[in-house]
GROMACS .gro file of C-alpha atoms in nm:
model
  223
    1UNK     CA    1   8.009  -5.326   5.004
    2UNK     CA    2   8.129  -5.302   4.658
    3UNK     CA    3   8.239  -5.632   4.515
    4UNK     CA    4   8.313  -5.768   4.159
    5UNK     CA    5   8.071  -5.969   3.974
    6UNK     CA    6   8.267  -6.294   4.034
    7UNK     CA    7   8.291  -6.209   4.397
    8UNK     CA    8   7.920  -6.167   4.423
    9UNK     CA    9   7.835  -6.465   4.231
   10UNK     CA   10   8.070  -6.666   4.455
   11UNK     CA   11   7.896  -6.519   4.752
   12UNK     CA   12   7.547  -6.600   4.626
   13UNK     CA   13   7.638  -6.968   4.550
   14UNK     CA   14   7.774  -7.018   4.899
   15UNK     CA   15   7.478  -6.838   5.068
   16UNK     CA   16   7.231  -7.063   4.883
   17UNK     CA   17   7.400  -7.400   4.823
   18UNK     CA   18   7.524  -7.429   5.187
   19UNK     CA   19   7.181  -7.429   5.376
   20UNK     CA   20   6.991  -7.584   5.092
   21UNK     CA   21   7.249  -7.883   5.098
   22UNK     CA   22   7.214  -7.892   5.458
   23UNK     CA   23   6.839  -7.920   5.444
   24UNK     CA   24   6.818  -8.177   5.168
   25UNK     CA   25   7.089  -8.387   5.351
   26UNK     CA   26   6.892  -8.375   5.675
   27UNK     CA   27   6.572  -8.495   5.485
   28UNK     CA   28   6.752  -8.760   5.289
   29UNK     CA   29   6.989  -8.906   5.540
   30UNK     CA   30   6.857  -9.241   5.714
   31UNK     CA   31   7.078  -9.168   6.035
   32UNK     CA   32   7.022  -8.907   6.302
   33UNK     CA   33   7.285  -8.745   6.528
   34UNK     CA   34   7.075  -8.856   6.838
   35UNK     CA   35   7.072  -9.231   6.713
   36UNK     CA   36   7.305  -9.484   6.872
   37UNK     CA   37   7.612  -9.641   6.686
   38UNK     CA   38   7.395  -9.958   6.645
   39UNK     CA   39   7.078  -9.767   6.509
   40UNK     CA   40   7.298  -9.552   6.271
   41UNK     CA   41   7.470  -9.865   6.120
   42UNK     CA   42   7.138 -10.060   6.079
   43UNK     CA   43   6.973  -9.758   5.921
   44UNK     CA   44   7.251  -9.712   5.678
   45UNK     CA   45   7.262 -10.089   5.586
   46UNK     CA   46   6.896 -10.095   5.540
   47UNK     CA   47   6.908  -9.777   5.305
   48UNK     CA   48   7.238  -9.773   5.122
   49UNK     CA   49   7.109  -9.545   4.840
   50UNK     CA   50   6.992  -9.283   5.082
   51UNK     CA   51   7.308  -9.313   5.298
   52UNK     CA   52   7.517  -9.278   4.972
   53UNK     CA   53   7.336  -8.961   4.855
   54UNK     CA   54   7.374  -8.822   5.235
   55UNK     CA   55   7.745  -8.857   5.210
   56UNK     CA   56   7.745  -8.671   4.865
   57UNK     CA   57   7.518  -8.411   5.009
   58UNK     CA   58   7.758  -8.350   5.302
   59UNK     CA   59   7.994  -8.164   5.046
   60UNK     CA   60   7.779  -7.863   4.981
   61UNK     CA   61   7.739  -7.824   5.368
   62UNK     CA   62   8.122  -7.729   5.374
   63UNK     CA   63   8.017  -7.403   5.194
   64UNK     CA   64   7.868  -7.268   5.520
   65UNK     CA   65   8.221  -7.154   5.613
   66UNK     CA   66   8.255  -6.901   5.324
   67UNK     CA   67   7.890  -6.833   5.360
   68UNK     CA   68   7.930  -6.712   5.702
   69UNK     CA   69   8.195  -6.479   5.588
   70UNK     CA   70   7.979  -6.335   5.322
   71UNK     CA   71   7.701  -6.292   5.577
   72UNK     CA   72   7.952  -6.101   5.792
   73UNK     CA   73   8.040  -5.897   5.484
   74UNK     CA   74   7.672  -5.801   5.434
   75UNK     CA   75   7.645  -5.716   5.809
   76UNK     CA   76   7.927  -5.447   5.775
   77UNK     CA   77   8.210  -5.349   5.980
   78UNK     CA   78   8.103  -5.372   6.355
   79UNK     CA   79   8.202  -5.553   6.677
   80UNK     CA   80   7.907  -5.761   6.658
   81UNK     CA   81   7.935  -5.851   6.310
   82UNK     CA   82   8.316  -5.923   6.366
   83UNK     CA   83   8.256  -6.128   6.674
   84UNK     CA   84   7.944  -6.312   6.530
   85UNK     CA   85   8.154  -6.397   6.210
   86UNK     CA   86   8.463  -6.502   6.377
   87UNK     CA   87   8.296  -6.712   6.649
   88UNK     CA   88   8.066  -6.897   6.378
   89UNK     CA   89   8.335  -6.955   6.125
   90UNK     CA   90   8.599  -7.047   6.367
   91UNK     CA   91   8.387  -7.309   6.548
   92UNK     CA   92   8.281  -7.447   6.209
   93UNK     CA   93   8.643  -7.528   6.101
   94UNK     CA   94   8.606  -7.880   6.232
   95UNK     CA   95   8.305  -7.957   6.014
   96UNK     CA   96   8.506  -8.198   5.824
   97UNK     CA   97   8.563  -8.420   6.132
   98UNK     CA   98   8.184  -8.388   6.205
   99UNK     CA   99   8.072  -8.481   5.856
  100UNK     CA  100   8.324  -8.760   5.838
  101UNK     CA  101   8.099  -8.949   6.072
  102UNK     CA  102   7.869  -9.035   5.774
  103UNK     CA  103   8.143  -9.171   5.581
  104UNK     CA  104   8.250  -9.384   5.881
  105UNK     CA  105   7.894  -9.517   5.922
  106UNK     CA  106   7.842  -9.585   5.551
  107UNK     CA  107   8.160  -9.782   5.539
  108UNK     CA  108   8.072  -9.967   5.861
  109UNK     CA  109   7.725 -10.061   5.724
  110UNK     CA  110   7.892 -10.271   5.455
  111UNK     CA  111   8.099 -10.471   5.698
  112UNK     CA  112   8.011 -10.848   5.768
  113UNK     CA  113   8.120 -10.816   6.128
  114UNK     CA  114   7.812 -10.586   6.259
  115UNK     CA  115   7.965 -10.590   6.608
  116UNK     CA  116   8.303 -10.458   6.507
  117UNK     CA  117   8.142 -10.218   6.274
  118UNK     CA  118   7.931 -10.071   6.554
  119UNK     CA  119   8.220 -10.062   6.782
  120UNK     CA  120   8.414  -9.868   6.533
  121UNK     CA  121   8.127  -9.608   6.471
  122UNK     CA  122   8.102  -9.573   6.852
  123UNK     CA  123   8.455  -9.527   6.891
  124UNK     CA  124   8.470  -9.233   6.645
  125UNK     CA  125   8.160  -9.081   6.788
  126UNK     CA  126   8.309  -9.084   7.136
  127UNK     CA  127   8.666  -8.996   7.051
  128UNK     CA  128   8.794  -8.691   7.261
  129UNK     CA  129   8.873  -8.484   6.950
  130UNK     CA  130   8.520  -8.526   6.797
  131UNK     CA  131   8.346  -8.477   7.130
  132UNK     CA  132   8.526  -8.149   7.174
  133UNK     CA  133   8.467  -8.037   6.830
  134UNK     CA  134   8.088  -8.102   6.871
  135UNK     CA  135   8.070  -7.893   7.198
  136UNK     CA  136   8.275  -7.606   7.024
  137UNK     CA  137   8.033  -7.625   6.720
  138UNK     CA  138   7.720  -7.616   6.922
  139UNK     CA  139   7.801  -7.335   7.140
  140UNK     CA  140   7.962  -7.124   6.865
  141UNK     CA  141   7.678  -7.173   6.632
  142UNK     CA  142   7.430  -7.073   6.886
  143UNK     CA  143   7.614  -6.763   7.028
  144UNK     CA  144   7.783  -6.674   6.679
  145UNK     CA  145   7.465  -6.667   6.484
  146UNK     CA  146   7.273  -6.487   6.736
  147UNK     CA  147   7.555  -6.214   6.729
  148UNK     CA  148   7.567  -6.219   6.356
  149UNK     CA  149   7.167  -6.195   6.325
  150UNK     CA  150   7.170  -5.903   6.561
  151UNK     CA  151   7.442  -5.728   6.367
  152UNK     CA  152   7.240  -5.770   6.056
  153UNK     CA  153   6.938  -5.631   6.211
  154UNK     CA  154   7.128  -5.334   6.354
  155UNK     CA  155   7.297  -5.271   5.998
  156UNK     CA  156   6.955  -5.262   5.825
  157UNK     CA  157   7.145  -5.419   5.534
  158UNK     CA  158   6.857  -5.703   5.524
  159UNK     CA  159   6.502  -5.707   5.643
  160UNK     CA  160   6.482  -5.748   6.023
  161UNK     CA  161   6.319  -6.101   5.980
  162UNK     CA  162   6.629  -6.230   5.814
  163UNK     CA  163   6.841  -6.128   6.115
  164UNK     CA  164   6.587  -6.295   6.341
  165UNK     CA  165   6.593  -6.621   6.118
  166UNK     CA  166   6.985  -6.651   6.150
  167UNK     CA  167   6.951  -6.596   6.542
  168UNK     CA  168   6.685  -6.865   6.591
  169UNK     CA  169   6.779  -7.114   6.329
  170UNK     CA  170   7.038  -7.299   6.548
  171UNK     CA  171   6.805  -7.304   6.844
  172UNK     CA  172   6.534  -7.468   6.626
  173UNK     CA  173   6.745  -7.706   6.464
  174UNK     CA  174   6.916  -7.830   6.766
  175UNK     CA  175   6.614  -7.825   6.979
  176UNK     CA  176   6.416  -8.035   6.709
  177UNK     CA  177   6.716  -8.284   6.695
  178UNK     CA  178   6.730  -8.312   7.074
  179UNK     CA  179   6.357  -8.374   7.119
  180UNK     CA  180   6.338  -8.606   6.806
  181UNK     CA  181   6.105  -8.375   6.620
  182UNK     CA  182   6.210  -8.372   6.271
  183UNK     CA  183   5.971  -8.105   6.173
  184UNK     CA  184   6.107  -7.847   6.406
  185UNK     CA  185   6.461  -7.947   6.310
  186UNK     CA  186   6.365  -7.899   5.936
  187UNK     CA  187   6.218  -7.559   6.015
  188UNK     CA  188   6.549  -7.456   6.158
  189UNK     CA  189   6.754  -7.529   5.839
  190UNK     CA  190   6.452  -7.348   5.637
  191UNK     CA  191   6.529  -7.047   5.864
  192UNK     CA  192   6.896  -7.048   5.787
  193UNK     CA  193   6.818  -7.068   5.410
  194UNK     CA  194   6.589  -6.780   5.446
  195UNK     CA  195   6.832  -6.564   5.637
  196UNK     CA  196   7.131  -6.646   5.391
  197UNK     CA  197   6.900  -6.596   5.083
  198UNK     CA  198   6.833  -6.226   5.214
  199UNK     CA  199   7.198  -6.184   5.249
  200UNK     CA  200   7.243  -6.317   4.893
  201UNK     CA  201   6.991  -6.058   4.767
  202UNK     CA  202   7.170  -5.784   4.937
  203UNK     CA  203   7.509  -5.894   4.808
  204UNK     CA  204   7.385  -5.893   4.460
  205UNK     CA  205   7.242  -5.552   4.515
  206UNK     CA  206   7.569  -5.417   4.635
  207UNK     CA  207   7.549  -5.055   4.701
  208UNK     CA  208   7.658  -4.844   5.021
  209UNK     CA  209   7.837  -5.017   5.293
  210UNK     CA  210   7.617  -5.222   5.540
  211UNK     CA  211   7.573  -5.060   5.857
  212UNK     CA  212   7.580  -4.708   5.739
  213UNK     CA  213   7.261  -4.509   5.830
  214UNK     CA  214   7.382  -4.196   5.643
  215UNK     CA  215   7.142  -4.099   5.364
  216UNK     CA  216   7.345  -4.055   5.039
  217UNK     CA  217   7.324  -3.669   4.917
  218UNK     CA  218   7.182  -3.586   4.596
  219UNK     CA  219   7.434  -3.568   4.305
  220UNK     CA  220   7.544  -3.215   4.277
  221UNK     CA  221   7.461  -3.115   4.635
  222UNK     CA  222   7.666  -2.845   4.767
  223UNK     CA  223   7.862  -2.968   5.089
   0.00000   0.00000   0.00000
C-alpha cells in the first residue's frame, strides 16, 4: 500500500471529513428522513438558519464516495474487499439525488403556498427514481459495509474493532432513524468516523500491503 504524500493526504481528508460532516449534519438538520413532507417543510421554515447550514454540510458527505475507495485500498486485494468496496461505492453513486431533497425542502419552506410546497416535497420524495435509489442505498450500505468491515478484520490492516465499527454503523444509524432514537443513530455515525479514522491512520503509516500476513525478513537475510 505504498502511496504518495498527496495521495495519502487526500485519503485522510476524505476518510475524516465525510463521516464528520455526516455526523454534524445529522445533529444540525431540523428535518429527519422519517418525517412527513409537511413536517419537513414546517421544521425548515421554523429553523431557516439550521436548514441552510444542513444543506452546506451535505457537501462533505459526498466525500464518502472516495472515502470508501480508500478504505478498500487499506483492506487490500481480496474478494471480500473488492465486493464490499464495489457494492458500497456503486450504491452510493446516487447520493446527489438523496441529498438533493434537503435543497428541495429548503426552497419549499420559503414558498408562500404551503400546500403547494408540501406537495412538491412529497412528489420528489415519492418519485420512482428516488425511491429506487433509496432502496439500493440502504441494501448496498448494509451489505457492502459488512463485507468491507470483515475484509479489514481479516487483513489485519487495522484493529479488529475498526472493522466491527464499519460493519455495525449502518445498522445502528438506520435502526436509530427508524425507531426515532437519535442517540442510537448518532452513535452509528460515530462508529463510521471511528472506523474510517483507523483506516486514515493506516493510510498515513503506509508500509506493506494490507492483508499480507507474511512477516518481513530482516535486512540482509539469506534467502
